[in-house]
Coordinates of C-alpha atoms in Angstrom, one line a residue:
X1 CA 64.2 -4.1 -10.8
X2 CA 61.6 -6.2 -9.0
X3 CA 62.2 -4.4 -5.7
X4 CA 61.7 -1.1 -7.4
X5 CA 58.4 -2.1 -9.0
X6 CA 57.3 -3.4 -5.6
X7 CA 58.3 -0.1 -4.0
X8 CA 56.4 1.9 -6.6
X9 CA 53.3 -0.3 -6.2
X10 CA 53.4 0.3 -2.4
X11 CA 53.7 4.0 -2.9
X12 CA 50.8 4.0 -5.4
X13 CA 48.7 1.8 -3.1
X14 CA 49.0 4.0 -0.1
X15 CA 48.8 7.3 -2.1
X16 CA 45.2 6.5 -3.0
X17 CA 44.0 5.7 0.5
X18 CA 43.2 9.3 1.2
X19 CA 41.4 9.8 -2.0
X20 CA 37.7 8.9 -1.9
X21 CA 36.1 8.0 -5.2
X22 CA 32.5 7.7 -6.4
X23 CA 33.6 4.7 -8.6
X24 CA 33.4 2.4 -5.5
X25 CA 29.7 2.3 -4.5
X26 CA 29.0 1.1 -1.0
X27 CA 26.5 1.4 1.8
X28 CA 28.1 4.5 3.3
X29 CA 27.0 3.5 6.8
X30 CA 28.2 -0.1 6.6
X31 CA 27.2 -3.7 7.1
X32 CA 26.0 -6.1 9.8
X33 CA 28.8 -8.5 10.8
X34 CA 27.2 -11.7 9.5
X35 CA 25.1 -10.2 6.7
X36 CA 25.9 -10.1 3.0
X37 CA 28.5 -7.4 2.1
X38 CA 28.7 -6.1 -1.5
X39 CA 30.3 -3.1 -3.1
X40 CA 30.3 -2.2 -6.8
X41 CA 33.1 -0.9 -8.9
X42 CA 32.6 1.1 -12.0
X43 CA 35.2 2.3 -14.6
X44 CA 37.6 -0.6 -14.2
X45 CA 38.0 -4.0 -15.9
X46 CA 36.6 -7.2 -14.7
X47 CA 38.6 -9.1 -12.0
X48 CA 40.2 -5.9 -10.7
X49 CA 42.3 -6.3 -7.6
X50 CA 40.8 -4.7 -4.5
X51 CA 42.0 -4.4 -0.9
X52 CA 40.1 -3.7 2.3
X53 CA 42.0 -1.8 4.9
X54 CA 41.4 -0.8 8.5
X55 CA 40.4 2.9 8.4
X56 CA 42.8 3.8 11.3
X57 CA 46.1 1.9 10.6
X58 CA 45.6 1.1 7.0
X59 CA 46.3 -2.5 7.6
X60 CA 45.1 -4.8 4.8
X61 CA 42.5 -7.2 6.2
X62 CA 41.1 -8.5 3.0
X63 CA 42.1 -8.8 -0.7
X64 CA 40.6 -10.4 -3.7
X65 CA 39.4 -9.6 -7.3
X66 CA 36.2 -8.1 -8.4
X67 CA 33.7 -10.2 -10.4
X68 CA 32.9 -10.0 -14.1
X69 CA 31.6 -6.9 -15.8
X70 CA 27.8 -6.6 -15.9
X71 CA 26.0 -4.1 -18.2
X72 CA 23.4 -2.2 -16.3
X73 CA 19.8 -2.4 -17.7
X74 CA 19.2 1.2 -16.6
X75 CA 22.2 3.1 -17.9
X76 CA 25.4 2.8 -19.9
X77 CA 27.3 1.9 -16.7
X78 CA 29.2 -1.4 -16.6
X79 CA 29.9 -2.6 -13.1
X80 CA 31.7 -5.4 -11.3
X81 CA 30.9 -6.8 -7.8
X82 CA 33.2 -6.7 -4.8
X83 CA 32.1 -9.5 -2.4
X84 CA 33.4 -9.6 1.1
X85 CA 30.6 -11.2 3.2
X86 CA 33.1 -13.4 5.1
X87 CA 34.7 -10.3 6.6
X88 CA 32.9 -10.2 9.9
X89 CA 35.2 -8.4 12.3
X90 CA 33.7 -5.2 13.7
X91 CA 35.6 -2.1 12.8
X92 CA 36.0 0.8 10.4
X93 CA 37.2 0.1 6.9
X94 CA 37.8 1.4 3.4
X95 CA 38.0 -0.4 0.1
X96 CA 41.1 0.4 -1.9
X97 CA 41.4 -0.1 -5.7
X98 CA 45.0 0.7 -6.8
X99 CA 45.2 3.6 -9.4
X100 CA 41.4 4.2 -8.8
X101 CA 41.2 5.3 -5.2
X102 CA 39.5 4.6 -1.9
X103 CA 35.9 4.1 -1.0
X104 CA 34.2 6.3 1.5
X105 CA 34.7 4.9 5.0
X106 CA 32.2 2.3 6.2
X107 CA 31.7 0.3 9.4
X108 CA 31.0 -3.4 10.2
X109 CA 29.1 -3.6 13.4
X110 CA 25.9 -4.5 15.3
X111 CA 23.2 -1.8 14.9
X112 CA 25.0 -0.4 11.9
X113 CA 21.8 1.0 10.3
X114 CA 20.7 2.7 13.6
X115 CA 21.9 6.3 12.5
X116 CA 19.7 6.1 9.4
X117 CA 16.8 4.5 11.4
X118 CA 16.8 7.3 14.0
X119 CA 17.5 10.1 11.6
X120 CA 14.6 9.2 9.2
X121 CA 12.1 9.2 12.1
X122 CA 13.6 12.3 13.6
X123 CA 13.2 13.9 10.2
X124 CA 9.5 14.3 10.9
X125 CA 10.2 16.4 13.9
X126 CA 12.1 18.9 11.7
X127 CA 9.0 19.3 9.4
X128 CA 6.5 20.0 12.2
X129 CA 4.5 23.1 11.2
X130 CA 3.5 25.3 14.1
X131 CA 6.0 24.1 16.8
X132 CA 9.1 26.0 17.5
X133 CA 12.2 23.8 17.0
X134 CA 14.5 24.4 19.9
X135 CA 18.3 23.9 20.0
X136 CA 17.8 21.1 22.6
X137 CA 16.1 19.0 20.0
X138 CA 17.0 20.5 16.7
X139 CA 20.6 21.6 17.2
X140 CA 21.7 24.2 14.7
X141 CA 18.5 23.7 12.7
X142 CA 16.5 25.3 15.5
X143 CA 13.8 27.8 14.2
X144 CA 10.7 29.6 15.3
X145 CA 7.3 28.0 14.8
X146 CA 5.9 28.1 11.3
X147 CA 2.4 28.6 10.2
X148 CA 0.1 28.7 13.2
X149 CA -3.0 27.9 11.1
X150 CA -5.4 29.0 13.9
X151 CA -7.2 31.3 11.4
X152 CA -7.8 29.4 8.3
X153 CA -10.5 30.3 5.7
X154 CA -13.0 27.9 4.3
X155 CA -12.5 28.1 0.6
X156 CA -15.6 28.5 -1.6
X157 CA -15.0 25.0 -2.9
X158 CA -15.5 23.7 0.6
X159 CA -18.4 25.9 1.6
X160 CA -21.6 24.5 3.2
X161 CA -24.6 26.2 4.7
X162 CA -23.1 25.9 8.2
X163 CA -19.6 26.8 7.1
X164 CA -20.0 29.3 4.3
X165 CA -17.0 30.6 2.3
X166 CA -14.8 32.8 4.5
X167 CA -15.6 31.0 7.7
X168 CA -12.5 31.0 10.0
X169 CA -11.6 27.7 11.4
X170 CA -8.5 26.5 13.3
X171 CA -6.4 23.6 12.0
X172 CA -3.0 23.8 13.7
X173 CA -0.2 21.2 13.8
X174 CA 0.7 18.5 11.4
X175 CA 3.7 18.0 9.1
X176 CA 4.6 20.1 6.2
X177 CA 4.1 17.7 3.3
X178 CA 7.2 18.0 1.3
X179 CA 9.5 20.9 0.1
X180 CA 6.5 23.2 0.5
X181 CA 4.5 24.5 3.5
X182 CA 1.1 22.9 2.9
X183 CA -0.5 20.0 4.6
X184 CA -2.4 17.3 2.7
X185 CA -4.7 14.7 4.0
X186 CA -4.2 12.2 1.2
X187 CA -0.4 12.1 1.5
X188 CA -0.8 12.1 5.3
X189 CA -2.9 8.9 4.8
X190 CA -0.2 6.7 3.4
X191 CA 2.5 8.2 5.5
X192 CA 0.6 7.7 8.8
X193 CA -0.5 4.2 7.7
X194 CA 3.1 3.3 7.0
X195 CA 4.4 4.6 10.4
X196 CA 1.6 3.1 12.4
X197 CA 2.2 -0.2 10.6
X198 CA 5.9 -0.1 11.4
X199 CA 5.0 0.2 15.1
X200 CA 2.3 -2.5 14.9
X201 CA 4.8 -4.9 13.4
X202 CA 7.6 -4.2 15.8
X203 CA 6.2 -2.7 19.0
X204 CA 8.8 -4.1 21.4
X205 CA 11.6 -2.5 19.3
X206 CA 9.9 0.9 19.0
X207 CA 9.2 1.0 22.7
X208 CA 12.9 1.3 23.3
X209 CA 13.8 3.7 20.4
X210 CA 14.5 7.2 21.5
X211 CA 14.9 10.1 19.0
X212 CA 15.3 13.1 21.2
X213 CA 12.0 14.9 20.6
X214 CA 10.1 17.0 23.2
X215 CA 7.8 14.0 24.0
X216 CA 10.6 11.5 24.6
X217 CA 10.1 9.7 27.9
X218 CA 6.4 10.4 28.3
X219 CA 5.5 6.7 28.3
X220 CA 4.6 6.6 24.6
X221 CA 7.0 5.4 22.0
X222 CA 8.6 8.2 20.0
X223 CA 7.3 6.8 16.7
X224 CA 3.7 7.1 18.1
X225 CA 4.5 10.5 19.6
X226 CA 5.5 11.7 16.2
X227 CA 2.5 10.2 14.5
X228 CA 0.2 11.7 17.1
X229 CA 1.5 15.2 16.2
X230 CA 0.1 14.8 12.8
X231 CA -3.0 12.8 13.9
X232 CA -4.1 15.7 16.1
X233 CA -4.0 17.9 13.0
X234 CA -6.0 15.4 11.0
X235 CA -8.8 15.6 13.5
X236 CA -9.2 19.3 12.8
X237 CA -9.6 18.6 9.0
X238 CA -12.9 16.8 9.6
X239 CA -16.1 18.9 9.1
X240 CA -17.9 18.6 12.5
X241 CA -21.2 19.1 10.8
X242 CA -21.2 16.2 8.3
X243 CA -18.0 14.1 8.9
X244 CA -16.4 14.8 5.5
X245 CA -12.7 15.6 5.4
X246 CA -11.1 18.6 3.6
X247 CA -8.4 17.7 1.1
X248 CA -5.7 20.0 2.4
X249 CA -4.8 23.1 4.4
X250 CA -2.9 25.3 1.9
X251 CA -1.9 28.7 0.5
X252 CA -3.5 29.5 -2.8
X253 CA -0.1 29.2 -4.4
X254 CA 3.3 27.9 -3.2
X255 CA 5.4 30.1 -0.9
X256 CA 8.8 31.2 -2.2
X257 CA 12.0 29.7 -0.9
X258 CA 11.6 31.3 2.6
X259 CA 11.5 30.1 6.1
X260 CA 8.1 28.9 7.4
X261 CA 5.9 31.5 8.9
X262 CA 7.7 34.4 7.2
X263 CA 4.9 34.9 4.7
X264 CA 1.4 36.0 5.8
X265 CA -0.6 34.9 2.9
X266 CA -4.1 33.6 3.6
X267 CA -4.5 29.8 4.3
X268 CA -7.5 27.8 3.2
X269 CA -9.1 24.4 3.6
X270 CA -10.5 23.2 0.3
X271 CA -13.1 20.9 -1.1
X272 CA -13.8 17.6 0.6
X273 CA -13.2 14.4 -1.3
X274 CA -13.8 10.6 -1.0
X275 CA -10.1 9.8 -1.2
X276 CA -9.2 12.1 1.6
X277 CA -12.1 11.0 3.7
X278 CA -11.4 7.3 3.3
X279 CA -7.7 7.8 4.0
X280 CA -8.8 9.6 7.2
X281 CA -11.0 6.6 8.1
X282 CA -8.2 4.1 7.7
X283 CA -5.7 6.1 9.7
X284 CA -8.2 6.8 12.5
X285 CA -9.3 3.2 12.7
X286 CA -5.7 2.0 12.9
X287 CA -4.8 4.6 15.4
X288 CA -7.7 3.7 17.5
X289 CA -6.6 0.1 18.1
X290 CA -2.9 1.1 18.5
X291 CA -3.5 3.9 21.0
X292 CA -5.9 1.7 23.0
X293 CA -2.8 0.4 24.7
X294 CA -2.0 3.9 25.9
X295 CA -5.3 4.9 27.6
X296 CA -3.4 6.0 30.8
X297 CA -1.1 8.3 28.9
X298 CA -3.7 9.5 26.4
X299 CA -7.1 9.0 27.9
X300 CA -10.0 9.1 25.4
X301 CA -7.8 9.2 22.3
X302 CA -8.6 5.7 21.1
X303 CA -12.3 6.3 21.5
X304 CA -12.1 9.7 19.7
X305 CA -10.2 8.1 16.8
X306 CA -12.9 5.5 16.3
X307 CA -15.7 8.0 16.6
X308 CA -14.1 10.2 13.9
X309 CA -13.5 7.1 11.7
X310 CA -17.2 6.1 12.0
X311 CA -18.4 9.6 11.2
X312 CA -16.1 9.9 8.2
X313 CA -17.2 6.4 7.0
X314 CA -20.8 7.6 7.0
X315 CA -19.9 10.6 4.9
X316 CA -18.0 8.5 2.4
X317 CA -21.0 6.2 2.1
X318 CA -23.1 9.1 1.1
X319 CA -20.4 10.4 -1.3
X320 CA -18.7 7.2 -2.5
X321 CA -16.9 8.7 -5.5
X322 CA -16.4 12.5 -5.0
X323 CA -13.2 13.3 -6.9
X324 CA -11.0 16.2 -5.8
X325 CA -10.2 17.7 -9.2
X326 CA -8.3 20.9 -8.7
X327 CA -8.4 22.0 -12.3
X328 CA -12.2 21.5 -12.5
X329 CA -12.6 23.3 -9.2
X330 CA -10.6 26.3 -10.5
X331 CA -12.7 26.3 -13.7
X332 CA -15.8 26.8 -11.6
X333 CA -14.3 30.2 -10.8
X334 CA -13.9 29.6 -7.1
X335 CA -11.6 32.4 -5.9
X336 CA -8.8 32.3 -5.2
X337 CA -7.6 29.7 -7.7
X338 CA -5.6 26.9 -5.9
X339 CA -2.4 25.9 -7.6
X340 CA -0.6 23.9 -4.8
X341 CA -0.3 20.1 -4.9
X342 CA -3.6 18.5 -5.9
X343 CA -3.3 14.8 -4.9
X344 CA -6.3 14.2 -7.1
X345 CA -7.4 10.6 -7.6
X346 CA -10.2 9.2 -9.8
X347 CA -10.0 5.6 -8.5
X348 CA -11.5 5.0 -5.1
X349 CA -11.4 1.1 -4.9
X350 CA -8.1 1.0 -3.1
X351 CA -9.1 3.6 -0.5
X352 CA -12.4 1.7 0.1
X353 CA -10.4 -1.5 0.6
X354 CA -7.9 0.0 3.0
X355 CA -10.5 1.8 5.0
X356 CA -12.6 -1.4 5.2
X357 CA -9.6 -3.5 6.3
X358 CA -8.7 -1.1 9.1
X359 CA -12.3 -0.8 10.3
X360 CA -12.8 -4.5 10.2
X361 CA -9.6 -5.3 12.1
X362 CA -10.4 -2.7 14.7
X363 CA -14.1 -3.3 15.2
X364 CA -14.4 -7.0 14.1
X365 CA -17.7 -6.0 12.4
X366 CA -18.4 -8.3 9.5
X367 CA -20.2 -5.5 7.7
X368 CA -16.9 -4.0 6.7
X369 CA -15.7 -7.3 5.3
X370 CA -18.1 -7.2 2.3
X371 CA -15.9 -4.6 0.6
X372 CA -12.8 -6.6 1.4
X373 CA -14.2 -9.8 -0.2
X374 CA -15.0 -7.9 -3.4
X375 CA -11.4 -6.7 -3.9
X376 CA -9.4 -9.6 -2.6
X377 CA -8.3 -10.8 -6.1
X378 CA -7.1 -7.4 -7.3
X379 CA -3.4 -7.3 -8.4
X380 CA -1.0 -6.3 -5.7
X381 CA 1.2 -3.2 -6.5
X382 CA 3.6 -1.2 -4.5
X383 CA 1.8 1.4 -2.4
X384 CA 1.7 5.0 -3.5
X385 CA -0.3 8.0 -2.3
X386 CA -2.9 7.2 -5.0
X387 CA -2.8 3.4 -4.6
X388 CA -3.0 2.2 -1.0
X389 CA -4.2 -1.3 -1.9
X390 CA -1.1 -3.0 -0.4
X391 CA -1.7 -1.4 3.0
X392 CA -4.9 -3.3 3.3
X393 CA -3.2 -6.6 2.5
X394 CA -0.4 -5.9 5.0
X395 CA -2.9 -5.1 7.7
X396 CA -5.0 -8.2 7.1
X397 CA -2.0 -10.5 7.0
X398 CA -0.4 -8.9 10.1
X399 CA -3.7 -9.3 12.0
X400 CA -4.6 -12.7 10.8
X401 CA -5.4 -13.9 14.3
X402 CA -8.2 -11.4 14.6
X403 CA -9.8 -12.2 11.3
X404 CA -12.7 -14.6 11.5
X405 CA -11.8 -18.2 10.5
X406 CA -14.5 -18.1 7.8
X407 CA -12.1 -15.9 5.9
X408 CA -9.1 -18.2 6.1
X409 CA -9.2 -18.7 2.3
X410 CA -9.0 -15.0 1.7
X411 CA -6.0 -14.6 4.1
X412 CA -4.3 -17.4 2.2
X413 CA -4.9 -15.5 -1.0
X414 CA -3.4 -12.3 0.5
X415 CA -0.3 -14.1 1.7
X416 CA 0.2 -15.8 -1.6
X417 CA 0.0 -12.4 -3.4
X418 CA 2.6 -10.9 -1.1
X419 CA 4.9 -13.9 -1.4
X420 CA 4.6 -14.0 -5.2
X421 CA 5.4 -10.3 -5.6
X422 CA 8.3 -10.7 -3.2
X423 CA 9.6 -13.7 -5.2
X424 CA 9.8 -11.5 -8.3
X425 CA 12.2 -9.3 -6.4
X426 CA 14.3 -11.8 -4.5
X427 CA 14.8 -14.2 -7.3
X428 CA 16.2 -11.7 -9.7
X429 CA 18.1 -8.9 -7.9
X430 CA 21.4 -10.6 -8.5
X431 CA 20.9 -10.0 -12.2
X432 CA 21.0 -6.3 -11.5
X433 CA 24.4 -4.6 -12.1
X434 CA 24.2 -3.0 -8.6
X435 CA 23.0 -6.2 -7.0
X436 CA 19.9 -4.4 -5.5
X437 CA 16.2 -5.2 -5.8
X438 CA 15.8 -1.5 -6.8
X439 CA 16.4 -1.1 -10.5
X440 CA 15.2 -4.5 -11.8
X441 CA 13.3 -2.4 -14.3
X442 CA 13.7 1.1 -15.6
X443 CA 10.1 1.8 -14.4
X444 CA 11.5 1.9 -10.8
X445 CA 13.0 5.3 -11.6
X446 CA 10.2 7.9 -11.5
X447 CA 9.1 10.8 -9.3
X448 CA 10.0 9.7 -5.7
X449 CA 12.0 6.6 -6.9
X450 CA 13.7 6.4 -3.5
X451 CA 10.3 5.5 -2.0
X452 CA 10.0 2.7 -4.5
X453 CA 13.2 1.2 -3.0
X454 CA 11.9 1.6 0.5
X455 CA 8.5 0.1 -0.3
X456 CA 10.0 -2.8 -2.1
X457 CA 11.9 -3.4 1.1
X458 CA 8.7 -3.3 3.1
X459 CA 7.1 -5.9 0.9
X460 CA 10.1 -8.2 1.3
X461 CA 10.0 -7.8 5.0
X462 CA 6.3 -8.7 5.1
X463 CA 7.2 -11.8 3.0
X464 CA 9.9 -12.7 5.5
X465 CA 7.5 -12.3 8.4
X466 CA 5.0 -14.6 6.7
X467 CA 7.5 -17.2 5.5
X468 CA 10.4 -17.1 7.9
X469 CA 12.7 -17.3 4.9
X470 CA 15.9 -15.3 5.3
X471 CA 16.3 -14.8 1.5
X472 CA 13.5 -12.2 1.6
X473 CA 15.3 -10.2 4.3
X474 CA 18.6 -10.5 2.4
X475 CA 16.9 -9.0 -0.6
X476 CA 15.3 -6.2 1.5
X477 CA 18.8 -5.4 2.8
X478 CA 20.0 -4.7 -0.7
X479 CA 17.6 -1.8 -0.9
X480 CA 19.0 -0.4 2.3
X481 CA 22.4 -0.5 0.6
X482 CA 20.9 1.2 -2.4
X483 CA 19.4 4.1 -0.4
X484 CA 22.6 4.6 1.5
X485 CA 25.0 4.7 -1.5
X486 CA 25.2 1.5 -3.5
X487 CA 23.6 3.0 -6.6
X488 CA 24.4 4.6 -9.9
X489 CA 24.7 8.1 -8.4
X490 CA 26.9 7.2 -5.5
X491 CA 24.7 9.4 -3.2
X492 CA 23.3 8.3 0.1
X493 CA 19.8 9.7 -0.4
X494 CA 19.1 10.4 3.3
X495 CA 20.3 13.9 4.2
X496 CA 23.1 13.9 6.8
X497 CA 23.6 10.2 6.8
X498 CA 26.7 9.0 4.9
X499 CA 29.8 10.6 3.3
X500 CA 28.1 11.9 0.2
X501 CA 24.5 13.0 0.7
X502 CA 22.3 15.6 -1.0
X503 CA 23.3 19.1 0.1
X504 CA 20.7 21.1 -1.8
X505 CA 17.3 19.4 -1.6
X506 CA 14.2 21.1 -2.8
X507 CA 13.1 21.9 0.8
X508 CA 12.4 25.5 1.7
X509 CA 13.9 25.5 5.2
X510 CA 17.1 23.8 4.0
X511 CA 17.4 26.5 1.3
X512 CA 16.5 29.5 3.4
X513 CA 18.0 28.9 6.9
X514 CA 21.5 30.0 6.0
X515 CA 23.0 26.7 7.3
X516 CA 25.3 24.9 4.9
X517 CA 24.1 21.4 5.6
X518 CA 20.4 20.7 4.8
X519 CA 18.0 19.6 7.5
X520 CA 19.0 16.0 8.4
X521 CA 17.0 12.8 8.1
X522 CA 15.1 13.6 4.9
X523 CA 14.9 11.2 2.0
X524 CA 15.6 12.8 -1.3
X525 CA 13.3 11.7 -4.2
X526 CA 16.1 10.1 -6.2
X527 CA 16.7 9.5 -10.0
X528 CA 13.8 10.5 -12.2
X529 CA 14.5 10.6 -16.0
X530 CA 11.2 12.4 -16.7
X531 CA 12.8 15.6 -15.2
X532 CA 9.5 17.4 -14.9
X533 CA 11.3 20.4 -13.3
X534 CA 13.4 21.2 -16.4
X535 CA 16.4 21.8 -14.2
X536 CA 20.0 21.1 -15.2
X537 CA 20.8 17.4 -15.0
X538 CA 24.3 16.1 -15.8
X539 CA 22.9 12.7 -16.6
X540 CA 19.6 11.6 -18.2
X541 CA 19.6 7.8 -18.1
X542 CA 17.0 6.2 -15.7
X543 CA 19.3 5.4 -12.8
X544 CA 21.5 8.4 -13.1
X545 CA 19.0 11.2 -13.7
X546 CA 19.5 13.0 -10.4
X547 CA 20.4 16.6 -9.7
X548 CA 21.6 17.8 -6.3
X549 CA 20.1 21.2 -6.8
X550 CA 17.2 22.9 -4.9
X551 CA 15.7 23.6 -8.3
X552 CA 15.1 19.9 -8.9
X553 CA 11.8 19.1 -7.3
X554 CA 11.5 16.1 -9.7
X555 CA 14.6 14.3 -8.3
X556 CA 15.7 16.1 -5.1
X557 CA 12.6 17.1 -3.2
X558 CA 11.7 15.5 0.1
X559 CA 8.2 14.2 1.1
X560 CA 6.5 12.6 4.0
X561 CA 5.4 9.6 1.9
X562 CA 9.0 8.9 1.0
X563 CA 10.4 9.3 4.6
X564 CA 7.7 7.0 6.1
X565 CA 8.7 3.8 4.2
X566 CA 12.4 4.6 4.9
X567 CA 11.5 4.7 8.6
X568 CA 9.8 1.4 8.3
X569 CA 12.6 -0.2 6.3
X570 CA 15.6 1.0 8.3
X571 CA 14.0 0.3 11.7
X572 CA 12.7 -3.1 10.6
X573 CA 16.2 -4.3 9.7
X574 CA 17.5 -3.0 13.1
X575 CA 14.6 -4.8 14.8
X576 CA 15.3 -8.1 12.9
X577 CA 19.1 -8.1 12.9
X578 CA 19.5 -10.6 15.8
X579 CA 16.5 -12.8 14.7
X580 CA 18.0 -13.0 11.2
X581 CA 21.5 -13.8 12.5
X582 CA 23.0 -10.7 11.0
X583 CA 24.5 -9.7 14.3
X584 CA 24.9 -11.2 17.8
X585 CA 23.6 -9.6 20.9
X586 CA 26.4 -8.5 23.2
X587 CA 26.1 -9.6 26.8
X588 CA 27.4 -7.3 29.5
X589 CA 28.9 -9.0 32.5
X590 CA 27.3 -8.1 35.8
X591 CA 29.2 -5.6 37.9
X592 CA 31.0 -7.1 40.9
X593 CA 29.6 -5.9 44.2

């Protein structure tokens, strides 16, 4: 009888190996050899047996029991932890839970996050506006150029004596902002600031990173090449007559779900605003000091950036609180009415702080520090397009050596604020049912919740850089796991990376190109229980309210300000893996002569 039961168990054990299940939540790329390794089981009792097998021979390499059941604070899910940190051998694996199934395959190896790191950055290439995407660089997602934007109209809301309504200007280039085909300065601000900061924090790493874009190999790192594509567009959005910056280049209304450039509707630049102009100042000032190291490859660029920043700063000083209020603008009977994304913001203190910080670090002019000093004790929050306060703190702490010693007390205050907020994450994430920093509170799940996970990771990385304490980096790594599948939905939210990724994002080219797989490397917005799109959601609880349908712009759209922090987070972990001891550098024996 015993031998029969043993035989039946063996049959059942191996019969589930081929069956992948969403009930085993893992990082679908995998884990660094010496880093923490956690998976989460749902739908099974506590202390459930699990086995880890080699993905090729199905040899059992690890077995144990899961932990106690933990009730999630963000849904009705009860989960238990699978802990296998001590498994360090590089290879391909699956987790097997008898009678439940097998996990998606995962890998343990050095550079394990590299596919996500490269894909998220390459994602920006796929959303370039008026550049043809060729098969050499875009593969099957090749397409003609989109909106040329060489004949854009000045909207009545933006009219001046020198540029009256209907004036034709040229504003080509730039990235499409999200699932639509418009280009917005405000959202470009935080996105560019995040990408430039990633480079500024890890320049040696990014100098070696190749993403197969047309500019690869031109002597400028690919992350800067990509940022430069959008930077050149931003230049064209500054009014040469007064220095102010238009809020956006846009259709009057959103295009339908068609390929870019198919429609021929008029395009407009609309009203200038203080927020857009100050975001422009910050980006140009940061770009000026970064591109100063590439004067041979890009002569004059650094100087042009600073000149544009100074001109915009002057306009902002004359217009310190000019709100871009689209509804008010439309009520003034400016025609046509504009109904695309507004990115309106009534609070300007955070933009003034960020612009001041970037200008101060770049120019060393103490005049800019006055605004910094007045805002130094404001509460630190995660960055969003309408709250860039944290970007100023990151810049000042990163460039501490260039700040005058007379401000040492302020720098200490900044560091303390970053560390204290990071502590609130790292000290409590093990209480979360999914063992991730993301989801410590239901408030984490809102429009663009995936970017919250990425920005939490960035804050923790900054805390690690300031303190040298590995516990901050361990906590940041949990949000990499979250984004790549260890979450309540079982999705890896980065298109094309992982076994289960969004197939129907709210992204016009992915809908209209006739290709089954969506454009790769784009971060889906993630769970959002507010469900502003009124689409069909199978689940409504905070951490499960996600719909993989192109209708769902509230949970499944893509956006540049979500991709940018993902680029920072994934690449930062790749850059730090050896310093942190997560992996060991492989040495190659010299070839014998």
